[in-house]
Structures are given as structure tokens and as C-alpha cells.
Coordinates of C-alpha atoms and ligand atoms in Angstrom, one line a residue:
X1 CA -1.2 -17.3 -22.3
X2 CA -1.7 -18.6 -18.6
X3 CA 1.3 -19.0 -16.5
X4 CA 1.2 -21.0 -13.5
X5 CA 3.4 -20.6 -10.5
X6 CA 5.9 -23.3 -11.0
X7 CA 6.5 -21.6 -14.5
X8 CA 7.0 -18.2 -13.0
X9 CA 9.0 -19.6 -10.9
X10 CA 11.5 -21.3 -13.4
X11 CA 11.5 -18.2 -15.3
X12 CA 12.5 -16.0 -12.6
X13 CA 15.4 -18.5 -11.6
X14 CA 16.4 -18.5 -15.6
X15 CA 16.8 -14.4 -14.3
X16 CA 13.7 -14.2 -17.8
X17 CA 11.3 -12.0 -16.0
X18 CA 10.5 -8.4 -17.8
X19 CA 8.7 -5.5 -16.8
X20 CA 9.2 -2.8 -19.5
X21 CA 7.4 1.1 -20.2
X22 CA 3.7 0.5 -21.6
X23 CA 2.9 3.5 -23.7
X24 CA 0.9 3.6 -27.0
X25 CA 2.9 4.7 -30.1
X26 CA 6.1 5.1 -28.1
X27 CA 9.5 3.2 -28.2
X28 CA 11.3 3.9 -25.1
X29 CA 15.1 3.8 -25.9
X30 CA 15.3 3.7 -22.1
X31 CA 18.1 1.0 -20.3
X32 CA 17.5 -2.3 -18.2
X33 CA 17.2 -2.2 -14.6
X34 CA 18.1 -5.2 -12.9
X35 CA 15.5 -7.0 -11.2
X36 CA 16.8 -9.0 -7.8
X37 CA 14.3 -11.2 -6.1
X38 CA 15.5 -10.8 -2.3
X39 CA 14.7 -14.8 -1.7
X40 CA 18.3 -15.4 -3.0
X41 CA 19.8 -12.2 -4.4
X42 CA 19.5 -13.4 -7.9
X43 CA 18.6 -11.4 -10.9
X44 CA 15.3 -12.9 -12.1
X45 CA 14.5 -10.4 -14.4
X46 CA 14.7 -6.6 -16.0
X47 CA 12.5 -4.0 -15.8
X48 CA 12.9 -0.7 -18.2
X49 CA 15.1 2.2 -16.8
X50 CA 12.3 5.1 -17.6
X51 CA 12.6 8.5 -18.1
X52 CA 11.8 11.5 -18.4
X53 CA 11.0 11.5 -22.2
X54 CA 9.1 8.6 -21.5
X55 CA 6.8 10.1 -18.6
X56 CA 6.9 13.1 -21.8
X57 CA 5.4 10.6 -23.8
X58 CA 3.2 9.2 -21.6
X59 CA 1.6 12.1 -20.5
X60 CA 0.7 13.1 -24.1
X61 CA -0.7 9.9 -25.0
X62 CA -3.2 10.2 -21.8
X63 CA -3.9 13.9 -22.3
X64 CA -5.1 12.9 -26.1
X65 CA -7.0 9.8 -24.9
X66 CA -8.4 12.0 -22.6
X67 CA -9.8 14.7 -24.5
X68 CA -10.2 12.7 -27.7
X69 CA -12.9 10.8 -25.1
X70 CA -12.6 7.3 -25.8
X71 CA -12.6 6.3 -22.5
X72 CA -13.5 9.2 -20.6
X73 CA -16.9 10.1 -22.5
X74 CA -17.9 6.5 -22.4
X75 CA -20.6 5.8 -20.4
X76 CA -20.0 4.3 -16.6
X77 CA -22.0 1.1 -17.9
X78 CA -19.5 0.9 -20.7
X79 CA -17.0 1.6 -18.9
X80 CA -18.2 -1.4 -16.4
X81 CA -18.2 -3.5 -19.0
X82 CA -14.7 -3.3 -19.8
X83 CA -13.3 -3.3 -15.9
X84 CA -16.0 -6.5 -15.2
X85 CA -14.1 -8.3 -18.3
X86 CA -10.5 -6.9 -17.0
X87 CA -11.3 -8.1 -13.4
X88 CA -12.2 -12.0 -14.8
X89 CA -8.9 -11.7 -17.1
X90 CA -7.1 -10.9 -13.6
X91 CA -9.5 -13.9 -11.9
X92 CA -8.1 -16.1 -14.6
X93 CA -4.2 -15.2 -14.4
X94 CA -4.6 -15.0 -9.9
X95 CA -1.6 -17.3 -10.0
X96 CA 0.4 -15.9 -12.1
X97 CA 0.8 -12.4 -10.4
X98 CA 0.9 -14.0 -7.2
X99 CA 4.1 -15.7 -7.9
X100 CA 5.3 -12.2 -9.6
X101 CA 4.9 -11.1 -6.5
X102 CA 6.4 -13.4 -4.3
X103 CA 9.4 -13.6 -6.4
X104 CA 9.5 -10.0 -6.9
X105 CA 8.9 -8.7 -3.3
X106 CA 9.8 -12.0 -1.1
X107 CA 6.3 -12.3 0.1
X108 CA 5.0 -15.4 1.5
X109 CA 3.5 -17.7 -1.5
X110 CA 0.5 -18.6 0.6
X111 CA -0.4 -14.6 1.2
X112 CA -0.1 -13.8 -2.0
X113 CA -2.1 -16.4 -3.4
X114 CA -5.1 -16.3 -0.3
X115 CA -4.6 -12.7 0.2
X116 CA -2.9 -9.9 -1.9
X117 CA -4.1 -11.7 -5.4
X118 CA -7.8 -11.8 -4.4
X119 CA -8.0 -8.7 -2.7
X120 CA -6.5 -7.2 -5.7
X121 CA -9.2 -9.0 -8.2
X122 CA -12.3 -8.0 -5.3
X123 CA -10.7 -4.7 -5.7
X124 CA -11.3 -4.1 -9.6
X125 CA -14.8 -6.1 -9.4
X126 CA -16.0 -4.0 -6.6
X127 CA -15.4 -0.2 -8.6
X128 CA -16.1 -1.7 -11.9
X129 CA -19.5 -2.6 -9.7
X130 CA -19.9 1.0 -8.7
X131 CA -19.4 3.0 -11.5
X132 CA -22.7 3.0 -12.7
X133 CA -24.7 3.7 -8.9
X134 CA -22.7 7.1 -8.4
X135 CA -25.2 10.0 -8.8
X136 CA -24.4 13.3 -9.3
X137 CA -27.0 16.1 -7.5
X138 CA -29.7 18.5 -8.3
X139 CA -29.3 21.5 -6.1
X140 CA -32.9 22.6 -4.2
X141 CA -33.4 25.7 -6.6
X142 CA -36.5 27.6 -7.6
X143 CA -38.4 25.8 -10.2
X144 CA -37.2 28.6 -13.2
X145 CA -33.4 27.6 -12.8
X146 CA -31.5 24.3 -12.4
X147 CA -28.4 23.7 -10.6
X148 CA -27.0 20.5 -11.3
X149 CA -24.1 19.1 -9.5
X150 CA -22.2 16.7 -12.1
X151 CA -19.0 14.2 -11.7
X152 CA -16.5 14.1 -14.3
X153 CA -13.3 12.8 -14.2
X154 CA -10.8 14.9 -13.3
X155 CA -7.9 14.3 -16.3
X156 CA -4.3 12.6 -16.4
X157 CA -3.9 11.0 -13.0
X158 CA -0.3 9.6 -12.2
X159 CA -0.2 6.6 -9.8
X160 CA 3.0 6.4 -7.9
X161 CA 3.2 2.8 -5.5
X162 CA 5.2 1.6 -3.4
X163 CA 7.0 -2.1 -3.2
X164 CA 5.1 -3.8 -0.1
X165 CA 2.0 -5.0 -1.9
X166 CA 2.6 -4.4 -5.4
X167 CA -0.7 -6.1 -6.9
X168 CA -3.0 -4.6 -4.3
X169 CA -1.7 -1.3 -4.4
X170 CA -1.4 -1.1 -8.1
X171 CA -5.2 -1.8 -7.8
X172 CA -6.4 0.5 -5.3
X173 CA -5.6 3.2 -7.1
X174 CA -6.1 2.1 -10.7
X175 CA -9.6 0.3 -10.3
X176 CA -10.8 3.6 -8.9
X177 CA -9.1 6.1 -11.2
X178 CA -9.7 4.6 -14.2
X179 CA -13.1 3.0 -13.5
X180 CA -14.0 7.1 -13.3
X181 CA -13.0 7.9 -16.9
X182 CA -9.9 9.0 -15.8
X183 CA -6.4 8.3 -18.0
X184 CA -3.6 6.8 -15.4
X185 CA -0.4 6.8 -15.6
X186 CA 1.3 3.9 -13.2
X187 CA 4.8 4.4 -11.9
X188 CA 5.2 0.8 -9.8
X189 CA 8.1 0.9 -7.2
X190 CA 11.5 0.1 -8.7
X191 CA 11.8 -3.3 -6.6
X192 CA 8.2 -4.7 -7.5
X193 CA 7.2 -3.9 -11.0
X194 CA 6.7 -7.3 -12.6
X195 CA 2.7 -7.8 -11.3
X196 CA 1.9 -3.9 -12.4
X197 CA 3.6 -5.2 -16.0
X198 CA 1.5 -8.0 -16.5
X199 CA -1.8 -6.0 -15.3
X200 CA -1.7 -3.1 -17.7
X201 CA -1.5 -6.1 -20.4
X202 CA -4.3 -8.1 -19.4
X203 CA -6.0 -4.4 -18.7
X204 CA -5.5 -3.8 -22.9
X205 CA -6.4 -7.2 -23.6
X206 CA -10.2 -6.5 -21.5
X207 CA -10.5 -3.5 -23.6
X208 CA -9.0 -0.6 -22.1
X209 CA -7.1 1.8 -24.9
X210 CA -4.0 1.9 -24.3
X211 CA -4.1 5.8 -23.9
X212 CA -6.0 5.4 -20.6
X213 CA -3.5 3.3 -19.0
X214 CA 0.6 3.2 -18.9
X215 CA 3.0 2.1 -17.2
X216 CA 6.4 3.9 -17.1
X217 CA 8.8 1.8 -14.7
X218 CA 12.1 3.2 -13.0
X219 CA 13.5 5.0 -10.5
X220 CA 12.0 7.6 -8.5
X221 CA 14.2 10.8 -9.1
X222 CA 13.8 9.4 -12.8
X223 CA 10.2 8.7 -13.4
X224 CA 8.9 9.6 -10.3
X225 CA 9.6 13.4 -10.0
X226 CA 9.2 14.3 -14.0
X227 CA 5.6 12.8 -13.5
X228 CA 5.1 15.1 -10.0
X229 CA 6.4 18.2 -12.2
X230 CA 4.9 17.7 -15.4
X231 CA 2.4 20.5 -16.3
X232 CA -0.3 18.2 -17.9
X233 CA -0.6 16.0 -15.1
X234 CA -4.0 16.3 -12.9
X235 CA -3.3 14.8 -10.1
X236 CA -0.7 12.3 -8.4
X237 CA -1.9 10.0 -6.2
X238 CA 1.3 8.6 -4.3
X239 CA 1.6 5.8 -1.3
X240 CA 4.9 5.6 0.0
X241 CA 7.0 7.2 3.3
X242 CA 6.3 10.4 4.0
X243 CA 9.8 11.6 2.8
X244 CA 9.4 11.2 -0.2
X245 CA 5.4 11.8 -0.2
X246 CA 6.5 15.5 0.9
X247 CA 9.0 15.9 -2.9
X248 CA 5.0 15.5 -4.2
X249 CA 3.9 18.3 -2.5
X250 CA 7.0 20.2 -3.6
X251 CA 6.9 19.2 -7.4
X252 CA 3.1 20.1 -7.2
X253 CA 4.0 23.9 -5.8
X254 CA 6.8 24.3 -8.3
X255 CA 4.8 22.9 -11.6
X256 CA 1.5 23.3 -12.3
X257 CA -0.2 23.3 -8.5
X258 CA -1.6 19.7 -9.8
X259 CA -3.6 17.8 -6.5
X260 CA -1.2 15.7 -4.3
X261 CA -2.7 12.7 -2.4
X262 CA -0.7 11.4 0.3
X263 CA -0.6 7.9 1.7
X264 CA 2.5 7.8 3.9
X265 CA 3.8 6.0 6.6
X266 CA 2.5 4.9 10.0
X267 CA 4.2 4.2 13.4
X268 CA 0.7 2.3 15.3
X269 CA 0.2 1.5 18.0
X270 CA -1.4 -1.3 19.7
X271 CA -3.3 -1.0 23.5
X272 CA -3.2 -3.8 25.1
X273 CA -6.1 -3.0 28.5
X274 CA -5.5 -5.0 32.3
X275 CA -9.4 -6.4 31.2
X276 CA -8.2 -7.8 28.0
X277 CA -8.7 -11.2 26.8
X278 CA -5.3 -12.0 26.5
X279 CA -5.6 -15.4 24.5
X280 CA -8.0 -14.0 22.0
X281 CA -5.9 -11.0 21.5
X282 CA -2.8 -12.7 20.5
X283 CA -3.5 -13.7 17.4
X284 CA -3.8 -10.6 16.2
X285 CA -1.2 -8.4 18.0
X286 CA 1.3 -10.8 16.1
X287 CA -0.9 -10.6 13.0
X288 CA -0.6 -6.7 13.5
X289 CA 3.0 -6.5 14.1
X290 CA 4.1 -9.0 11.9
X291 CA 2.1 -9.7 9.3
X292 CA 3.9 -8.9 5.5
X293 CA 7.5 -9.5 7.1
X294 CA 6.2 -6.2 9.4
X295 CA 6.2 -4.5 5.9
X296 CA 2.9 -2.7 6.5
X297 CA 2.1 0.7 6.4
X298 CA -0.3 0.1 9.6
X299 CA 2.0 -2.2 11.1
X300 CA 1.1 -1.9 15.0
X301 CA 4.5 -1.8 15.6
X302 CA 4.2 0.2 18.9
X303 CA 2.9 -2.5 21.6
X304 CA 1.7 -0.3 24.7
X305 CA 0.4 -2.8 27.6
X306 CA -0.8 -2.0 30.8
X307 CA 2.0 -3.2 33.8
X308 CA -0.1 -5.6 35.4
X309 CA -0.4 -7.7 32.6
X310 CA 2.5 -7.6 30.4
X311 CA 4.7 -10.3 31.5
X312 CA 1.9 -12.6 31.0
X313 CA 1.4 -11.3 27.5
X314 CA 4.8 -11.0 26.4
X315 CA 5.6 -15.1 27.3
X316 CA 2.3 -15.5 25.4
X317 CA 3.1 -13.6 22.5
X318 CA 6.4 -15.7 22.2
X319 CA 4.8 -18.9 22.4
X320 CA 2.4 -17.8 19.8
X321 CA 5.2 -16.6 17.4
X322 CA 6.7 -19.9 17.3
X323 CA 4.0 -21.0 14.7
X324 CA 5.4 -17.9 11.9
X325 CA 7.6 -20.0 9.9
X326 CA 10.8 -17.5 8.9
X327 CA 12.1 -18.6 5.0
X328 CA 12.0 -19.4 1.5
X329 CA 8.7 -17.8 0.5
X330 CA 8.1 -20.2 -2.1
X331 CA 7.2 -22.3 0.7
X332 CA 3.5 -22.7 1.3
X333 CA 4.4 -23.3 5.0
X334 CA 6.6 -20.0 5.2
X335 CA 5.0 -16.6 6.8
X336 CA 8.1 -14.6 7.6
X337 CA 10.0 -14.2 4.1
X338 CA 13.5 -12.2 3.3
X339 CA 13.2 -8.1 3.8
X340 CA 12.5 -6.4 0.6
X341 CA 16.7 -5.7 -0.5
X342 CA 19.9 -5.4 0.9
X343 CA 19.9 -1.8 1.9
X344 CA 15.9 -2.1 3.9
X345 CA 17.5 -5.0 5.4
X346 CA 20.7 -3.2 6.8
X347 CA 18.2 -0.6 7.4
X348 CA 15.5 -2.5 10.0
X349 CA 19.0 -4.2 11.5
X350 CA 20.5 -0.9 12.5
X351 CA 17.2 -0.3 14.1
X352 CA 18.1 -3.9 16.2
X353 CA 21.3 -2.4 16.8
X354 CA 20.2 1.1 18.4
X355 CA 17.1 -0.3 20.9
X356 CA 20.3 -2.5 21.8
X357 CA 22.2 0.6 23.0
X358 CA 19.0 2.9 23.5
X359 CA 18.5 0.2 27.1
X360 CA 15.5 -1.9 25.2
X361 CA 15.4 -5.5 26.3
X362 CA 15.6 -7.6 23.6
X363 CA 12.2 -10.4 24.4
X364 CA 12.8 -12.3 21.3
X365 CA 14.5 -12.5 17.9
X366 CA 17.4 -10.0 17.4
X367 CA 19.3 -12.7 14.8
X368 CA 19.5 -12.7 10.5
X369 CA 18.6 -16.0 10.0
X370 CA 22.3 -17.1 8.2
X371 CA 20.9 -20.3 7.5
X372 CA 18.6 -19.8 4.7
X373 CA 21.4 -18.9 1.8
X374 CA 22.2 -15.1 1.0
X375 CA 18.3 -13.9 1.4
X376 CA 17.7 -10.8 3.5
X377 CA 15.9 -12.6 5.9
X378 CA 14.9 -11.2 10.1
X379 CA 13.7 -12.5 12.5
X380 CA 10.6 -11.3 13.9
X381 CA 11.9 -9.1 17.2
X382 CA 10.3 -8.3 20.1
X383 CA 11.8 -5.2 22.6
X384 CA 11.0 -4.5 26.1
X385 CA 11.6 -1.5 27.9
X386 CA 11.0 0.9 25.2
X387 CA 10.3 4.6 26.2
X388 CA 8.8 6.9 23.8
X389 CA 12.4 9.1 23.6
X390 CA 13.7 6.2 21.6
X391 CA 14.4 5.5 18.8
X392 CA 12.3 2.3 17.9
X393 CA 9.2 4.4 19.9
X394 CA 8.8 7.5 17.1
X395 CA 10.5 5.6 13.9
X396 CA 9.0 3.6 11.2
X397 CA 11.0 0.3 11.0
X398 CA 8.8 -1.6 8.1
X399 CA 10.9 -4.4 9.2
X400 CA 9.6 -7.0 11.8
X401 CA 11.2 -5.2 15.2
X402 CA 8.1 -4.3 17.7
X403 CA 8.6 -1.6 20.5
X404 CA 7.0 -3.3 23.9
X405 CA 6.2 -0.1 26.3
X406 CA 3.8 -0.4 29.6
X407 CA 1.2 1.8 31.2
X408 CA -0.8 2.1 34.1
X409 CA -3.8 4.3 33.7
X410 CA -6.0 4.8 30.5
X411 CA -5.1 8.5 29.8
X412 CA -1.6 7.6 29.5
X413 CA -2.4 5.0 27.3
X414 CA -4.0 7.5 25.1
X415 CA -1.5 9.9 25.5
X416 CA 1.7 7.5 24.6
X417 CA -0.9 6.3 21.5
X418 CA -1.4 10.0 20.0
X419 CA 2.9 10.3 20.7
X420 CA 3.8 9.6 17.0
X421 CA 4.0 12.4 14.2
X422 CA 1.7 9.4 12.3
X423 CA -2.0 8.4 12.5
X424 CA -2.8 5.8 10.1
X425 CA -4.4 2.8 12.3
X426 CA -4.3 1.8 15.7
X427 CA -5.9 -1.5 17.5
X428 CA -6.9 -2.0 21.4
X429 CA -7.9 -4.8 23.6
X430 CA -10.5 -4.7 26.2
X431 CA -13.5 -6.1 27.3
X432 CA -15.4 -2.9 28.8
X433 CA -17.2 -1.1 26.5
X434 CA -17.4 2.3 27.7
X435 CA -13.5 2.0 27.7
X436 CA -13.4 0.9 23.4
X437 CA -15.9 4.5 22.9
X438 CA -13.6 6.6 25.4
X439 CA -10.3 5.3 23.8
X440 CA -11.7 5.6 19.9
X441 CA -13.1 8.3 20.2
X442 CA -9.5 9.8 21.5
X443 CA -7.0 7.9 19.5
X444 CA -6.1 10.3 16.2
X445 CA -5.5 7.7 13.4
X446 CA -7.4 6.9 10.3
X447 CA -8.4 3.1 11.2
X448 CA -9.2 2.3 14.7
X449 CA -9.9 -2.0 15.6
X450 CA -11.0 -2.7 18.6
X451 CA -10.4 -6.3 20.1
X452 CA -8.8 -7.6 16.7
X453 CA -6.4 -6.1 13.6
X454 CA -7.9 -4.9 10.7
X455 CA -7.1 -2.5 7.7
X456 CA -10.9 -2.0 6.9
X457 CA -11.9 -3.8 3.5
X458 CA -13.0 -2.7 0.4
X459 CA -16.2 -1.3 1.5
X460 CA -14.1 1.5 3.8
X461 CA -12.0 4.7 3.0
X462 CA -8.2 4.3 4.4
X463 CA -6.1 6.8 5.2
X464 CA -4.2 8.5 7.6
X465 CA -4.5 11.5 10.0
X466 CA -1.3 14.0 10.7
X467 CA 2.1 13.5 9.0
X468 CA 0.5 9.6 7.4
X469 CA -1.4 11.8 4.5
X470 CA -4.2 13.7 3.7
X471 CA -6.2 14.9 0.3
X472 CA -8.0 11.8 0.0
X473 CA -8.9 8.2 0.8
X474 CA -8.3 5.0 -0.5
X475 CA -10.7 2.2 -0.7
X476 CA -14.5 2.7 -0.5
X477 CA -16.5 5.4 -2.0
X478 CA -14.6 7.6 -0.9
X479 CA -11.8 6.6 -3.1
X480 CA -13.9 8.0 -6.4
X481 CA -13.8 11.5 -4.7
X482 CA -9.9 11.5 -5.0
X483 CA -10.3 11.3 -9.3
X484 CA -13.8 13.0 -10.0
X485 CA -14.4 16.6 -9.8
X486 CA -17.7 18.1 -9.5
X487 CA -18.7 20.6 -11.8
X488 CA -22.0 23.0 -11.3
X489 CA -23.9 23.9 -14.3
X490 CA -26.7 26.4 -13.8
X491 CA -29.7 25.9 -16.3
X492 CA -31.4 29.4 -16.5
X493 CA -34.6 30.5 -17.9
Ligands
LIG501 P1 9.1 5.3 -1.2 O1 8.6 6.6 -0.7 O2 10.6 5.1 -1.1 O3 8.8 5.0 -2.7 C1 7.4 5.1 -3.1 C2 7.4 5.5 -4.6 O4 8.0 6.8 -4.8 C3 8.3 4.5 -5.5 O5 7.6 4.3 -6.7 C4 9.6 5.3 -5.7 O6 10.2 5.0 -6.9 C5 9.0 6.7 -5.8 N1 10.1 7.7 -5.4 C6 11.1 7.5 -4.6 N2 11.9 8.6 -4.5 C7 11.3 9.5 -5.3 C8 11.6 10.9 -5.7 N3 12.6 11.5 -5.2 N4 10.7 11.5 -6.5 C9 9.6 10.9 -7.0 N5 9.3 9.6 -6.7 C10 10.1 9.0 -5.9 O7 8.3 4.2 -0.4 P2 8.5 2.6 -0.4 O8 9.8 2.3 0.3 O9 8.3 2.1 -1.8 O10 7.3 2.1 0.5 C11 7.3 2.1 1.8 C12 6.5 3.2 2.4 O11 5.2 3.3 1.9 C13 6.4 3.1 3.9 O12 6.6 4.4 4.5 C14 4.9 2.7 4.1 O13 4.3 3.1 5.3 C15 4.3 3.5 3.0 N6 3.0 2.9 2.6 C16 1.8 3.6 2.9 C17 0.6 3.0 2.6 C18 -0.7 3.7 3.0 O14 -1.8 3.4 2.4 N7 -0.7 4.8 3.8 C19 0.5 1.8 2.0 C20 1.7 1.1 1.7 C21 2.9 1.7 2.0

């Protein structure tokens, strides 16, 4: 059945919402976890308190699907079939998960409906699309022998997400994974499950079996490590902070050496040239910095601006910011909702706190906002005066708090750009083009705008350079290559 948003809504005040484990043939005698939307610190809901019998279970249940082949040796046009239908079911139920998500995570009603939801949907549409136009090879031999170079899926992938877009993510590495024949296992974040909940169902009602896909909800050092141990697990694909992106790559070297793909943080910067169209830029530097409540793993949250030009910018960037409406989420108008819980919330404060004492000039913002009920709601922040010894220069906030630093010649632009142990994206302004090949062709960072903010689309890998992950790319092609493995058979005469 169809929910719409207001329904959501009145089921999340009614605290009615319910994410629990989805694995075929199991009962999970796991507990509740309370589920506490940070508009209002109200319970809205439970999710299930996994375990590790559960990821046990889980695991066998894919493993059997798997070998058993009644996804995996179906054939990609099949296969497409069954993602095409899954993809209209998501089409049809767009509202619904977007107000999971807004309740869930505190994002902005109007992104989630115009943005997350439909980049989720183009997401599934777009691999389920693919499937059937990825080749394998035929290796230039002599004519007696044939080498062919053949994609099969790789096994039991687990999918570990993180809580700042919980439909898209869920998404970029599902539609991909199991679009190749692959069985997934999803572990959502603890804070945002609800959306993942409600897309593993529609995925069974398309047609998936329910071998191919689970979901096992709960806490990290609960679900999240038996699944990164467990011996008959493939491959983990995990987006999240680096801290924790680096247990992965330890649970991997004391299990069974399965693959780790890393999708960690970022720290980005943004170069803002003397030459640059100032007006045109705005827009997006906020966009950049802000955007998601600054909950974005390519937030350009370091702003680098050449002296000559950053007084101008900086009263620019303020009058633009009064247009981003901090509040309620539920409200269309709103585009700064609450931080995701209490403790991120403390968190990207204490960050306010130390630039404070650190000597940064506080530009703008710097307050809670008090007057929007017991939310975990910032103000967007802007800081002056940063150097790169501080704190706010080499730290990921994920909170709306942007470091303001100045320049005068292009190689130190470059230089402060590259001084961050990330590299996911970076974006500059300026109107001289040998300047954009120079500078992008010498920033180290997965996603490089120039003139604008963008995370790519659909159609281009993402990932990050250095300590923001490696072992494969989301999005694009390129995502497939992270869940097939090629095999070479050898046809001798
Ligand atoms: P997180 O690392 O705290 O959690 C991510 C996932 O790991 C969650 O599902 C969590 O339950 C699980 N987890 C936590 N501790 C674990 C443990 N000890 N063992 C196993 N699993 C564990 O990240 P988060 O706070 O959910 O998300 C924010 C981070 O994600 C930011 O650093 C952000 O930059 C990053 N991120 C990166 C990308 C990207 O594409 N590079 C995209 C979105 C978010």
C-alpha cells in the first residue's frame, strides 16, 4: 500500500515507524532500537537491534541463493527485468521514502522529494539499463586457442551506509551489486534505516528472492563488524568516515582477506581565483558548503580565496545565505534542517567552540537556533582567518561550519588545496582557462568542478584519492567493476 507524506508523517509523530532484519527463513530474536527523528527528539519509530547470529543467518541465506543460482545465473536481460519493475515500484512509492527520510535523518522535505528520492529511482533505472550492454572480451589469440575474458559476479557482497543520504546511498551500492548477479547484504546506518526498510520490501515485491537481498539493521560493532569478519562474505563495500572505514580493512586482514572498498570522508576545498565571477560563483560556494545541513561527504568546506577579493566575497556570501531557511524540515520552505542527533550536534558545536579559541573570526552564524523546540538545529557558520594549523583547516566537521582562508599566488592555492589527508572533490572559480587546466590537473581529489559544485551524476565514477578511499568507484560503469570479477577461460585445441 501507498503512503503519502502526510501519512508518514502522522505515523512517525504516533513514534509507529519500523525498520526490522529482512532475511529469508529467519526469525531474528534480536531487540528494538529506538528510532529518534532529530526534528524534535521524538521517538518515531523502532528499528531491530541485529546481531551477529543474524548477519550468521544472513550470510547463509545469500551464500545458498548464490550458488543455488536463482539470481545470479539469471541472465542480465532477466535480471533487467526484475530491477526495471523494482525501479517503477520505487517511482510509485517516491513520496513515501522521501518523508522516511526527512523524518528519519532531518533532511529538508523539498530535497528529499526533488533530489535524494529521484536520484535514488534514476539510480536503479540507470544499472538495471546497463546490465545487458556489459561485454566481456576475447583476447587477440592465435586462431587454434580462445581466450575469453568473462564477468561474473563476484559472491556475497555486504553493503555498509552511512546516515546522510540514506535512499541514495542504499542505492548506489545495491542497484549496482545486485543488478550484477551478486547477493547483498545491506547494513543501513543505525540513525537512518527506515527508507533501506521499505526498499528491500518493494525490491521482493518486483521480484528479487529474498536470498539476494537483506537487510540486517543495528549497530556498528554489532552488525557492522560480524559482517566485515565473516568468512563467507566477498566483499564489503562501506561509505562512511575514514575511522571506521579503516576497522574494514582490519576485519578483512584478520578473516578471510575478503575485498574492502572504501568511501570515506573528505575535507574540500573550494578556490575562489582574483578573475572570478564572483556573482555567478556564489550560488554554488554556498550550495557547496552548505548544502545537506553541510552533511556531505564532499562538502567544500575549506573556502580558500585569493586576498584581493575576499572581503567582497565574504559580504556576498552572507547576503546570499540569507535565502537558506534554518528549521522544521517538514517545511517545503526550509533548507537548513536539525544536525543528524545529539551527540553530531555537540560534535560540529565544539568545532564552533575551538576556531573560537584557535583566533578564527567568526563571519557569520556561530548560534543553535533555541527557537525551533528541542531539534539539533545550526546555523550555517562562516570563519575567517583560518590557517591550515587549525583545527577547522584539516578536520571533517559534517556540520554547516566553513573554514575562510586567503591566498595570493596560484601555487599556494594549490598547495593549501592538496593540505588535507583527504581528496574526494574540490571546486574552483575563474575565468582563465589555462588557469582551470593548470589547477585540475594539480589538485589530488577524485571530483574536480570548475566554475560551479558538482558531485558528477550517474553517468561518472566517484571516489576519493588518499585517506577518502580507494578499491573502487561508485556511480558510473565503473561502479560494476567493484562487484564483478573477471575470469579467463582458455579454449584449447
Ligand atoms: P560511520 O563511519 O560512523 O558509520 C558508517 C557505517 O559503519 C554505519 O552503518 C555504522 O553503523 C557502521 N559502523 C560504525 N562503527 C562500526 C564498527 N566499529 N564496525 C563496523 N561497522 C561500523 O559514518 P557515518 O557517521 O554514518 O557517515 C558519515 C561519514 O560518511 C562521513 O565521514 C562522510 O564523509 C562519509 N561519507 C562518504 C561518502 C563517499 O562517497 N565518500 C558518502 C557519504 C558519506
Amino acid at each position: 500500500m501507498i503512503k503519502t507524506k502526510e501519512e508518514i508523517f502522522q505515523l512517525a509523530k504516533d513514534g509507529k515507524l519500523w525498520a526490522g532484519n529482512l532475511i529469508a527463513e529467519h526469525t531474528s530474536s534480536a531487540g528494538k532500537i529506538e528510532c529518534v527523528s532529530p526534528i524534535d527528539n521524538v521517538v518515531i519509530g523502532y528499528i531491530a537491534d541485529g546481531n551477529a547470529q543474524d548477519i550468521d543467518a544472513a550470510v547463509k541465506v545469500a551464500r545458498n541463493t548464490f550458488e543455488g543460482g536463482e539470481w545470479s545465473q539469471k541472465s542480465p536481460a532477466e535480471r533487467k527485468a526484475v530491477m526495471l519493475k523494482f525501479s517503477a515500484l520505487l517511482e510509485t512509492h517516491s513520496e513515501e521514502l522521501a518523508a522516511l527520510d526527512c523524518v528519519d535523518a532531518g533532511k529538508p522535505i523539498t530535497e528529499c522529494l526533488n533530489t535524494d528520492i529521484p536520484a535514488t529511482i534514476d539510480t536503479f533505472y540507470w544499472y538495471a539499463e546497463a546490465i545487458d550492454k556489459v561485454f566481456g572480451k576475447i583476447a587477440p589469440t592465435a586462431n587454434d586457442v580462445m581466450g575469453l575474458i568473462v564477468n561474473e559476479p563476484i559472491g556475497v557482497v555486504g553493503a555498509v551506509l552511512p546516515w546522510n543520504f540514506p535512499a541514495q546511498m542504499f542505492a548506489w551500492k545495491v542497484a549496482p551489486a545486485l543488478t550484477a548477479g551478486n547477493s547483498v547484504i545491506v547494513k543501513p546506518a543505525e540513525l537512518t534505516s527506515l527508507s533501506a526498510y521499505r526498499m528491500v520490501e518493494l525490491a521482493y515485491e518486483a521480484g528479487v528472492p529474498k536470498g539476494a537481498l537483506s537487510l540486517v539493521c543495528g549497530f556498528g560493532e554489532k552488525v557492522g563488524e560480524p559482517l566485515g569478519r565473516h568468512m563467507d562474505v566477498d566483499i564489503v563495500s562501506f561509505t562512511g568516515s575514514t575511522e571506521v572505514g579503516r576497522y574494514f580493512l582490519k576485519y578483512s586482514a584478520e578473516s578471510n582477506l575478503k575485498e574492502i572498498v572504501l568511501e570515506c570522508g573528505g575535507k574540500s576545498p573550494q578556490i575562489v581565483f582574483e578573475d572570478a565571477d564572483l556573482d555567478a560563483a556564489v550560488p554554488h560556494i554556498l550550495a557547496s558548503a552548505f548544502w545537506n545541513m553541510s552533511e556531505n561527504c564532499s562538502c567544500g568546506s575549506r573556502l580558500l580565496v585569493h586576498e584581493n577579493v575576499k572581503d567582497a566575497l565574504l559580504t556576498k556570501l552572507k547576503e546570499g545565505l540569507k535565502s537558506w531557511k534554518v528549521g522544521n524540515p517538514l517545511d517545503p520552505e526550509v533548507s537548513i534542517g536539525p544536525m543528524v542527533e545529539e551527540a553530531h550536534f555537540n560534535k560540529v558545536k565544539s568545532f564552533i567552540d575551538v576556531t573560537l579559541k584557535e583566533g578564527g573570526k567568526l563571519i557569520t552564524g556561530g548560534n543553535i537556533h533555541s527557537d525551533l523546540g528541542s531539534g539539533w538545529y545550526v546555523e550555517p557558520t562562516i570563519f575567517d582567518h583560518v590557517t591550515k594549523d587549525m583545527t577547522l583547516f584539516q578536520n571533517e566537521v559534517f556540520g554547516p561550519v566553513l573554514a575562510v582562508c586567503s591566498f595570493t599566488t596560484d601555487d599556494e592555492a594549490v598547495t593549501l588545496a592538496n593540505d588535507s589527508h583527504y581528496g574526494l572533490a574540490a571546486s574552483f572559480y575563474t575565468e582563465n582557462l589555462k588557469r582551470a587546466f593548470k589547477v585540475a590537473n594539480g589538485i589530488k581529489a577524485g571530483t574536480i568542478s570548475v566554475n560551479g559544485f558538482s558531485e558528477g551524476d550517474i553517468t561518472t565514477p566517484f571516489g576519493g584519492f588518499k585517506q577518502s578511499g580507494f578499491g573502487g568507484k561508485d556511480n558510473g560503469l565503473e561502479a560494476f567493476e567493484q562487484y564483478i570479477q573477471q575470469k579467463v577461460i582458455w579454449y584449447m585445441n
